[in-house]
Amino acid sequence: MTTIDDRLRQVRARIASACARHGRDPAEVHLLAVSKTWGPDAVWQAWQAGQREFGENYVQEGVEKISALRALGASDLVWHFIGPLQSNKTRAVAEHFDWVHGIDRFKIAQRLSEQRPPGLGPLQVCIQVNLDGGANKAGVPAAEALALAQQVAALPRLQLRGLMCIPEPAPNFAAACRVFGQLAALRGQLQAPLSGLALDTLSMGMSDDLEAAIASGSTLLRVGSAIFGPRAYASGKEK
Ligand SMILES: *Cc1c(COP(=O)(O)O)cnc(C)c1O
């Protein structure tokens, strides 16, 4: 039977070999284990195998898992909220998570900043960009990213770290690189000297396209099924 430990090793080997092939420093490519739909025991197994950063899509499920892992004595985990976020759920996210990847509206960012408890450090955030404009409607259009980034960067309790995208699955490596390359180029534009923005994060690449994401400059891979196995219920369900 393939264990989480085995699969994590395989994913790390894929990352190392893609970094070697594309001239990337492996220290610049972080692995986020997307544990949505999996119970605290699965997170605990990944934690024992050395994994520290975890991604969750559903607020209630994530908050319960964060408490469960704390009760198990795992205190050094970093939790990323990577799902769609409605304004009535921002408080729980501001109180329990370390990162939020899907910022695409100023109103949501403003609430997160207001609701971030004073005892915690600033919430780390990425702006989600909609590159293909297709079925996946979350994310701000590339042309509006700079204006939103400047507004978000000015909020006192948030730290803007970079850009994130969830493109439609691409038919091949070259096509995936073209889309990911657009996000990398956009980061370059937003960092232009006069903007005053410092963006160290490109959150892109999942189980099926992490090699193309690494080739295109990803610094944060969000990998679920390649680590935990196939999910029992489909992504996109809001709990
Ligand atoms: C579920 C999910 C992932 C992980 O997808 P896999 O294909 O299982 O690796 C990554 N990012 C987001 C935003 C997700 O919702």
XYZ file of N, CA, C and O in Angstrom, residues 62-238:
708
model
N -11.356 23.530 7.736
C -9.991 23.947 8.022
C -9.805 24.298 9.493
O -8.854 23.858 10.137
N -10.749 25.075 10.037
C -10.629 25.508 11.434
C -10.652 24.300 12.372
O -9.876 24.211 13.329
N -11.525 23.335 12.066
C -11.580 22.119 12.897
C -10.254 21.356 12.848
O -9.765 20.854 13.854
N -9.666 21.277 11.656
C -8.406 20.543 11.506
C -7.265 21.259 12.220
O -6.408 20.627 12.837
N -7.267 22.584 12.160
C -6.213 23.359 12.831
C -6.256 23.078 14.339
O -5.232 22.819 14.965
N -7.480 23.078 14.917
C -7.603 22.783 16.355
C -7.180 21.354 16.647
O -6.510 21.092 17.646
N -7.585 20.416 15.802
C -7.265 19.010 16.041
C -5.755 18.783 16.026
O -5.216 18.056 16.865
N -5.065 19.414 15.093
C -3.605 19.229 15.010
C -2.910 19.856 16.209
O -1.933 19.327 16.725
N -3.465 20.993 16.674
C -2.886 21.642 17.854
C -3.057 20.727 19.063
O -2.135 20.542 19.847
N -4.236 20.093 19.159
C -4.493 19.181 20.277
C -3.561 17.972 20.228
O -3.224 17.390 21.258
N -3.155 17.575 19.020
C -2.228 16.446 18.884
C -0.789 16.849 19.225
O 0.099 16.009 19.280
N -0.573 18.154 19.402
C 0.752 18.612 19.802
C 1.623 19.072 18.645
O 2.821 19.315 18.816
N 1.034 19.205 17.439
C 1.803 19.712 16.299
C 1.618 21.223 16.240
O 0.579 21.706 15.817
N 2.615 21.970 16.697
C 2.415 23.408 16.885
C 3.080 24.252 15.805
O 2.819 25.438 15.704
N 3.934 23.655 14.980
C 4.708 24.476 14.033
C 4.165 24.393 12.613
O 4.897 24.540 11.652
N 2.866 24.157 12.473
C 2.279 24.093 11.137
C 1.960 25.497 10.622
O 1.656 26.394 11.393
N 2.019 25.652 9.318
C 1.633 26.906 8.674
C 0.410 26.599 7.814
O 0.448 25.706 6.964
N -0.684 27.325 8.064
C -1.953 27.033 7.395
C -2.300 28.083 6.357
O -2.336 29.277 6.657
N -2.572 27.616 5.141
C -2.909 28.496 4.019
C -4.372 28.286 3.641
O -4.777 27.146 3.392
N -5.134 29.365 3.562
C -6.502 29.249 3.052
C -6.449 29.493 1.550
O -6.051 30.576 1.098
N -6.869 28.493 0.747
C -6.706 28.599 -0.712
C -8.029 28.525 -1.460
O -8.050 28.523 -2.678
N -9.154 28.484 -0.726
C -10.452 28.361 -1.395
C -11.104 29.709 -1.629
O -10.566 30.751 -1.247
N -12.283 29.694 -2.247
C -13.041 30.942 -2.399
C -13.527 31.406 -1.034
O -13.897 30.576 -0.195
N -13.506 32.722 -0.787
C -13.830 33.240 0.547
C -14.975 34.241 0.458
O -14.889 35.238 -0.242
N -16.056 33.933 1.192
C -17.195 34.847 1.253
C -17.008 35.802 2.430
O -16.366 35.442 3.412
N -17.618 36.983 2.331
C -17.332 37.992 3.353
C -17.825 37.587 4.736
O -17.256 37.994 5.733
N -18.858 36.721 4.834
C -19.327 36.330 6.175
C -18.397 35.312 6.841
O -18.626 34.914 7.971
N -17.353 34.856 6.138
C -16.437 33.875 6.740
C -15.029 34.426 6.928
O -14.122 33.680 7.294
N -14.840 35.716 6.687
C -13.479 36.257 6.785
C -12.941 36.212 8.208
O -11.740 36.028 8.406
N -13.820 36.374 9.204
C -13.310 36.453 10.579
C -12.603 35.164 11.003
O -11.491 35.197 11.542
N -13.236 34.020 10.717
C -12.629 32.736 11.099
C -11.282 32.556 10.398
O -10.331 32.027 10.978
N -11.200 32.997 9.158
C -9.941 32.859 8.416
C -8.879 33.789 9.016
O -7.734 33.390 9.238
N -9.264 35.029 9.311
C -8.311 35.991 9.892
C -7.799 35.514 11.249
O -6.663 35.791 11.630
N -8.636 34.776 11.978
C -8.255 34.335 13.324
C -7.425 33.056 13.341
O -6.706 32.799 14.292
N -7.563 32.219 12.312
C -6.938 30.892 12.389
C -5.872 30.586 11.353
O -5.082 29.662 11.544
N -5.879 31.295 10.230
C -4.926 30.950 9.168
C -3.732 31.902 9.156
O -3.777 32.998 9.731
N -2.650 31.466 8.494
C -1.444 32.281 8.360
C -1.382 32.989 7.005
O -0.789 34.053 6.882
N -1.960 32.332 5.988
C -1.933 32.860 4.616
C -3.330 32.776 4.009
O -4.097 31.861 4.339
N -3.622 33.681 3.059
C -4.820 33.588 2.212
C -4.381 33.822 0.763
O -3.753 34.849 0.466
N -4.690 32.867 -0.121
C -4.193 32.961 -1.504
C -5.153 33.598 -2.498
O -4.734 34.020 -3.554
N -6.448 33.585 -2.203
C -7.405 33.907 -3.267
C -7.977 35.314 -3.220
O -9.127 35.521 -3.568
N -7.190 36.309 -2.827
C -7.732 37.670 -2.725
C -8.034 38.213 -4.129
O -7.137 38.329 -4.963
N -9.319 38.507 -4.397
C -9.632 39.119 -5.691
C -10.610 40.293 -5.553
O -11.106 40.816 -6.556
N -10.897 40.688 -4.314
C -11.762 41.851 -4.082
C -11.210 42.642 -2.909
O -10.842 42.076 -1.880
N -11.203 43.965 -3.024
C -10.661 44.793 -1.944
C -11.468 44.627 -0.662
O -10.921 44.602 0.436
N -12.795 44.481 -0.806
C -13.663 44.367 0.364
C -13.264 43.196 1.270
O -13.244 43.313 2.502
N -12.937 42.066 0.655
C -12.527 40.885 1.424
C -11.197 41.167 2.127
O -11.010 40.853 3.311
N -10.272 41.784 1.425
C -8.960 42.095 2.008
C -9.113 43.044 3.193
O -8.489 42.876 4.245
N -9.985 44.036 3.025
C -10.217 45.026 4.072
C -10.777 44.370 5.341
O -10.352 44.655 6.452
N -11.735 43.460 5.151
C -12.306 42.755 6.310
C -11.244 41.909 7.001
O -11.165 41.878 8.230
N -10.431 41.202 6.208
C -9.382 40.360 6.805
C -8.418 41.220 7.621
O -7.998 40.833 8.713
N -8.081 42.383 7.112
C -7.162 43.270 7.821
C -7.783 43.752 9.132
O -7.147 43.727 10.194
N -9.075 44.160 9.066
C -9.764 44.636 10.281
C -9.913 43.530 11.319
O -9.882 43.779 12.515
N -10.081 42.285 10.846
C -10.406 41.185 11.749
C -9.180 40.390 12.203
O -9.301 39.481 13.022
N -8.009 40.708 11.680
C -6.808 39.990 12.097
C -6.521 40.340 13.555
O -6.296 41.511 13.899
N -6.483 39.337 14.458
C -6.291 39.655 15.884
C -4.939 40.325 16.133
O -3.945 39.953 15.518
N -4.913 41.313 17.044
C -3.680 42.066 17.309
C -2.534 41.175 17.786
O -1.376 41.474 17.529
N -2.844 40.065 18.453
C -1.785 39.200 18.975
C -1.052 38.403 17.902
O -0.010 37.812 18.176
N -1.603 38.354 16.702
C -0.971 37.585 15.626
C -0.237 38.523 14.682
O -0.585 39.689 14.555
N 0.746 38.010 13.992
C 1.453 38.802 12.979
C 0.528 39.076 11.803
O -0.584 38.558 11.746
N 0.970 39.909 10.862
C 0.123 40.197 9.702
C -0.218 38.925 8.918
O 0.587 38.002 8.857
N -1.418 38.909 8.349
C -1.850 37.798 7.500
C -1.128 37.937 6.154
O -1.117 39.013 5.560
N -0.535 36.841 5.692
C 0.207 36.846 4.427
C -0.785 36.592 3.290
O -1.540 35.612 3.363
N -0.802 37.423 2.276
C -1.819 37.243 1.237
C -1.244 37.292 -0.183
O -0.217 37.924 -0.443
N -1.957 36.587 -1.075
C -1.666 36.640 -2.506
C -2.926 37.084 -3.235
O -4.039 36.750 -2.828
N -2.733 37.805 -4.319
C -3.852 38.201 -5.171
C -4.049 37.145 -6.240
O -3.097 36.729 -6.900
N -5.300 36.688 -6.370
C -5.592 35.680 -7.389
C -5.899 36.370 -8.714
O -6.723 37.281 -8.779
N -5.239 35.914 -9.759
C -5.412 36.503 -11.088
C -6.085 35.484 -11.994
O -5.724 34.305 -12.003
N -7.084 35.951 -12.733
C -7.781 35.096 -13.700
C -7.116 35.288 -15.063
O -7.321 36.299 -15.717
N -6.291 34.320 -15.447
C -5.494 34.481 -16.673
C -6.232 34.019 -17.912
O -6.043 34.556 -18.992
N -7.065 32.974 -17.781
C -7.704 32.447 -18.988
C -9.105 33.005 -19.208
O -9.681 32.803 -20.268
N -9.640 33.723 -18.195
C -10.946 34.356 -18.378
C -12.075 33.380 -18.650
O -13.184 33.781 -18.972
N -11.822 32.089 -18.491
C -12.805 31.085 -18.887
C -13.729 30.663 -17.767
O -14.194 31.491 -16.973
N -13.998 29.393 -17.696
C -14.993 28.852 -16.778
C -14.682 29.192 -15.316
O -15.578 29.411 -14.518
N -13.400 29.223 -15.005
C -13.006 29.536 -13.631
C -13.019 31.049 -13.455
O -12.109 31.748 -13.850
N -14.080 31.577 -12.847
C -14.273 33.028 -12.837
C -13.621 33.732 -11.661
O -13.610 34.944 -11.603
N -13.080 32.969 -10.702
C -12.434 33.628 -9.572
C -11.166 34.323 -10.042
O -10.551 33.915 -11.025
N -10.794 35.374 -9.351
C -9.566 36.071 -9.704
C -9.842 37.374 -10.416
O -10.853 37.551 -11.078
N -8.904 38.306 -10.254
C -9.033 39.617 -10.864
C -8.399 39.545 -12.263
O -7.430 38.816 -12.461
N -8.940 40.259 -13.260
C -8.269 40.271 -14.570
C -6.873 40.882 -14.441
O -6.662 41.764 -13.594
N -5.953 40.417 -15.272
C -4.559 40.886 -15.170
C -4.480 42.416 -15.202
O -3.686 43.023 -14.471
N -5.338 43.049 -16.001
C -5.281 44.511 -16.151
C -5.648 45.242 -14.863
O -5.321 46.415 -14.688
N -6.343 44.555 -13.949
C -6.748 45.214 -12.698
C -5.879 44.824 -11.509
O -6.104 45.276 -10.377
N -4.882 43.963 -11.763
C -4.082 43.433 -10.650
C -3.261 44.511 -9.954
O -3.145 44.513 -8.728
N -2.691 45.436 -10.718
C -1.837 46.454 -10.093
C -2.630 47.332 -9.130
O -2.216 47.564 -7.992
N -3.805 47.773 -9.566
C -4.613 48.652 -8.714
C -4.999 47.925 -7.424
O -4.885 48.481 -6.317
N -5.426 46.660 -7.545
C -5.804 45.911 -6.344
C -4.585 45.669 -5.451
O -4.665 45.796 -4.229
N -3.453 45.340 -6.071
C -2.233 45.084 -5.289
C -1.854 46.314 -4.473
O -1.472 46.198 -3.302
N -1.976 47.490 -5.065
C -1.598 48.700 -4.327
C -2.548 48.978 -3.164
O -2.120 49.364 -2.087
N -3.831 48.715 -3.382
C -4.804 48.895 -2.291
C -4.541 47.899 -1.154
O -4.577 48.253 0.026
N -4.292 46.642 -1.537
C -4.093 45.591 -0.531
C -2.804 45.842 0.245
O -2.745 45.681 1.469
N -1.758 46.264 -0.473
C -0.459 46.485 0.178
C -0.549 47.586 1.230
O 0.237 47.622 2.172
N -1.531 48.486 1.094
C -1.664 49.596 2.041
C -2.423 49.206 3.311
O -2.470 49.973 4.267
N -3.016 48.019 3.352
C -3.782 47.617 4.545
C -2.832 47.241 5.679
O -1.853 46.529 5.468
N -3.136 47.709 6.899
C -2.156 47.590 7.987
C -1.894 46.164 8.481
O -0.791 45.857 8.905
N -2.902 45.284 8.430
C -2.723 43.962 9.057
C -2.516 42.851 8.041
O -2.600 41.681 8.382
N -2.271 43.225 6.789
C -1.985 42.241 5.747
C -0.589 42.494 5.212
O -0.137 43.629 5.164
N 0.069 41.411 4.804
C 1.315 41.571 4.072
C 1.142 40.938 2.694
O 0.938 39.718 2.580
N 1.204 41.753 1.659
C 1.041 41.248 0.296
C 2.312 40.518 -0.126
O 3.392 41.103 -0.152
N 2.177 39.230 -0.458
C 3.351 38.416 -0.800
C 3.489 38.115 -2.278
O 4.584 37.820 -2.747
N 2.346 38.120 -3.018
C 2.511 37.795 -4.432
C 1.213 37.501 -5.133
O 0.151 38.000 -4.747
N 1.317 36.669 -6.171
C 0.188 36.374 -7.047
C -0.078 34.878 -7.072
O 0.822 34.063 -6.888
N -1.340 34.542 -7.327
C -1.746 33.143 -7.375
C -2.653 32.936 -8.582
O -3.371 33.864 -8.989
N -2.617 31.746 -9.179
C -3.565 31.438 -10.253
C -3.969 29.971 -10.217
O -3.238 29.115 -9.706
N -5.168 29.698 -10.704
C -5.678 28.321 -10.875
C -6.164 28.203 -12.320
O -7.355 28.313 -12.593
N -5.258 28.030 -13.274
C -5.706 27.965 -14.666
C -6.468 26.673 -14.966
O -6.363 25.693 -14.227
N -7.231 26.700 -16.034
C -7.856 25.474 -16.535
C -6.734 24.489 -16.856
O -5.647 24.898 -17.247
N -6.994 23.174 -16.705
C -5.949 22.195 -17.041
C -5.479 22.388 -18.491
O -6.295 22.551 -19.394
N -4.175 22.408 -18.700
C -3.623 22.623 -20.043
C -3.395 21.275 -20.726
O -3.143 20.271 -20.060
N -3.476 21.234 -22.065
C -3.324 19.967 -22.789
C -1.908 19.410 -22.748
O -1.722 18.206 -22.899
N -0.910 20.248 -22.552
C 0.469 19.747 -22.529
C 1.374 20.720 -21.784
O 0.945 21.796 -21.361
N 2.631 20.307 -21.647
C 3.622 21.074 -20.884
C 3.787 22.497 -21.427
O 3.750 23.471 -20.664
N 3.923 22.619 -22.748
C 4.169 23.946 -23.342
C 2.991 24.886 -23.079
O 3.174 26.065 -22.766
N 1.789 24.355 -23.205
C 0.598 25.185 -22.985
C 0.512 25.606 -21.516
O 0.159 26.754 -21.199
N 0.830 24.694 -20.601
C 0.818 25.038 -19.178
C 1.849 26.129 -18.897
O 1.578 27.093 -18.164
N 3.029 26.000 -19.512
C 4.083 27.006 -19.306
C 3.649 28.380 -19.825
O 4.001 29.406 -19.241
N 2.886 28.399 -20.932
C 2.445 29.691 -21.463
C 1.566 30.425 -20.447
O 1.727 31.619 -20.225
N 0.641 29.703 -19.822
C -0.248 30.347 -18.846
C 0.533 30.761 -17.593
O 0.428 31.898 -17.132
N 1.336 29.841 -17.063
C 2.107 30.170 -15.861
C 3.084 31.320 -16.144
O 3.343 32.164 -15.279
N 3.614 31.332 -17.360
C 4.542 32.398 -17.747
C 3.880 33.772 -17.689
O 4.526 34.780 -17.376
N 2.573 33.812 -17.969
C 1.852 35.094 -17.896
C 1.820 35.620 -16.463
O 1.921 36.822 -16.229
N 1.648 34.703 -15.506
C 1.606 35.161 -14.111
C 2.987 35.659 -13.683
O 3.108 36.668 -12.985
N 4.025 34.926 -14.117
C 5.394 35.344 -13.780
C 5.688 36.727 -14.379
O 6.275 37.592 -13.717
N 5.252 36.941 -15.629
C 5.499 38.229 -16.284
C 4.737 39.349 -15.571
O 5.245 40.457 -15.389
N 3.518 39.027 -15.141
C 2.714 40.027 -14.439
C 3.385 40.426 -13.131
O 3.429 41.606 -12.776
N 3.942 39.447 -12.433
C 4.658 39.796 -11.203
C 5.802 40.760 -11.517
O 6.015 41.743 -10.804
N 6.532 40.478 -12.604
C 7.621 41.368 -13.014
C 7.123 42.792 -13.250
O 7.725 43.758 -12.791
N 5.973 42.916 -13.924
C 5.422 44.255 -14.194
C 5.026 44.964 -12.915
O 5.268 46.149 -12.736
N 4.370 44.204 -11.994
C 3.897 44.845 -10.757
C 5.051 45.290 -9.869
O 4.898 46.194 -9.062
N 6.199 44.611 -10.036
C 7.342 44.947 -9.180
C 8.166 46.086 -9.756
O 9.208 46.412 -9.211
N 7.732 46.634 -10.878
C 8.486 47.719 -11.513
C 8.840 48.759 -10.464
O 8.054 49.014 -9.555
N 10.019 49.359 -10.563
C 10.578 50.194 -9.486
C 9.602 51.197 -8.880
O 9.590 51.380 -7.664
N 8.757 51.796 -9.680
C 7.910 52.862 -9.140
C 6.722 52.360 -8.325
O 6.118 53.115 -7.573
N 6.364 51.097 -8.451
C 5.157 50.612 -7.768
C 5.374 50.473 -6.266
O 4.426 50.497 -5.489
N 6.618 50.283 -5.833
C 6.881 50.092 -4.412
C 6.448 48.736 -3.891
O 6.458 48.490 -2.692
N 6.055 47.817 -4.775
C 5.606 46.502 -4.334
C 6.767 45.511 -4.371
O 7.536 45.490 -5.323
N 6.880 44.670 -3.332
C 7.876 43.600 -3.319
C 7.125 42.274 -3.237
O 6.523 41.971 -2.219
N 7.109 41.531 -4.301
C 6.318 40.298 -4.352
C 7.257 39.097 -4.471
O 7.852 38.879 -5.521
N 7.390 38.324 -3.387
C 8.337 37.205 -3.451
C 7.658 35.874 -3.765
O 8.322 34.843 -3.825
N 6.335 35.881 -3.962
C 5.617 34.604 -4.102
C 4.836 34.500 -5.408
O 4.106 35.419 -5.784
N 5.010 33.359 -6.079
C 4.162 32.984 -7.216
C 3.534 31.656 -6.836
O 4.201 30.621 -6.865
N 2.256 31.680 -6.446
C 1.560 30.470 -6.006
C 0.899 29.834 -7.223
O -0.168 30.253 -7.659
N 1.572 28.845 -7.808
C 1.023 28.186 -8.994
C 1.637 26.806 -9.149
O 2.778 26.576 -8.779
N 0.824 25.875 -9.688
C 1.255 24.497 -9.875
C 0.552 23.580 -8.900
O 0.482 23.873 -7.711
N -0.037 22.484 -9.429
C -0.732 21.497 -8.607
C -0.195 20.103 -8.975
O 0.844 19.988 -9.607
N -0.906 19.048 -8.557
C -0.379 17.691 -8.757
C 0.006 17.412 -10.204
O 1.039 16.797 -10.475
N -0.843 17.843 -11.160
C -0.629 17.442 -12.551
C 0.293 18.362 -13.339
O 0.719 18.003 -14.435
N 0.555 19.554 -12.828
C 1.334 20.490 -13.649
C 2.463 21.162 -12.864
O 2.906 22.251 -13.213
N 2.937 20.501 -11.810
C 3.951 21.166 -10.987
C 5.273 21.361 -11.737
O 5.990 22.333 -11.489
N 5.593 20.461 -12.679
C 6.849 20.626 -13.436
C 6.798 21.901 -14.292
O 7.764 22.667 -14.327
N 5.654 22.114 -14.971
C 5.523 23.317 -15.801
C 5.564 24.573 -14.928
O 6.130 25.603 -15.317
N 4.971 24.492 -13.736
C 4.974 25.648 -12.827
C 6.391 25.964 -12.362
O 6.789 27.131 -12.306
N 7.155 24.915 -12.057
C 8.552 25.135 -11.636
C 9.352 25.744 -12.781
O 10.099 26.705 -12.591
N 9.156 25.210 -13.988
C 9.871 25.745 -15.158
C 9.542 27.221 -15.365
O 10.359 27.980 -15.873
N 8.342 27.634 -14.948
C 7.881 29.007 -15.199
C 8.106 29.950 -14.018
O 7.663 31.093 -14.060
N 8.738 29.469 -12.945
C 9.086 30.379 -11.854
C 8.275 30.255 -10.579
O 8.403 31.080 -9.671
N 7.440 29.210 -10.463
C 6.646 29.047 -9.235
C 7.527 29.040 -7.989
O 8.613 28.464 -7.989
N 7.038 29.657 -6.910
C 7.740 29.563 -5.624
C 6.911 28.810 -4.594
O 7.373 28.555 -3.491
N 5.653 28.485 -4.930
C 4.768 27.819 -3.979
C 3.836 26.886 -4.748
O 2.956 27.335 -5.484
N 4.062 25.579 -4.601
C 3.237 24.580 -5.281
C 2.132 24.145 -4.328
O 2.383 23.929 -3.145
N 0.919 24.036 -4.841
C -0.210 23.580 -4.021
C -0.588 22.173 -4.482
O -1.223 22.009 -5.512
N -0.160 21.162 -3.724
C -0.282 19.780 -4.196
C -1.160 18.967 -3.245
O -0.861 18.855 -2.057
N -2.265 18.435 -3.780
C -3.186 17.649 -2.967
C -3.110 16.167 -3.266
O -2.480 15.383 -2.547
N -3.753 15.732 -4.360
C -3.924 14.303 -4.609
C -2.603 13.552 -4.771
O -2.526 12.379 -4.408
N -1.557 14.176 -5.270
C -0.279 13.463 -5.409
C 0.316 13.126 -4.042
O 1.162 12.239 -3.927
N -0.135 13.822 -2.986
C 0.360 13.539 -1.635
C -0.611 12.650 -0.859
O -0.217 11.680 -0.219
N -1.908 12.998 -0.928
C -2.885 12.309 -0.075
C -3.666 11.221 -0.798
O -4.390 10.450 -0.176
N -3.602 11.181 -2.130
C -4.400 10.233 -2.897
C -5.641 10.917 -3.437
O -5.887 12.088 -3.163
N -6.438 10.181 -4.237
C -7.635 10.783 -4.837
C -8.642 11.198 -3.772
O -8.833 10.478 -2.785
N -9.270 12.374 -3.965
C -10.236 12.864 -2.972
C -11.578 12.180 -3.126
O -12.005 11.875 -4.225
N -12.274 12.001 -1.987
C -13.563 11.310 -2.008
C -14.687 12.219 -2.482
O -15.653 11.757 -3.051
N -14.588 13.524 -2.262
C -15.592 14.415 -2.850
C -14.913 15.515 -3.648
O -13.783 15.878 -3.384
N -15.642 15.985 -4.664
C -15.033 16.881 -5.649
C -14.664 18.210 -5.030
O -15.324 18.686 -4.106
N -13.623 18.833 -5.548
C -13.266 20.178 -5.128
C -14.329 21.148 -5.619
O -15.080 20.858 -6.540
N -14.413 22.296 -4.976
C -15.386 23.290 -5.406
C -16.623 23.278 -4.537
O -17.422 24.195 -4.551
N -16.795 22.225 -3.730
C -17.956 22.176 -2.845
C -17.703 23.102 -1.657
O -16.667 23.030 -1.034
N -18.663 23.950 -1.350
C -18.495 24.879 -0.221
C -19.215 24.296 0.978
O -20.369 23.902 0.892
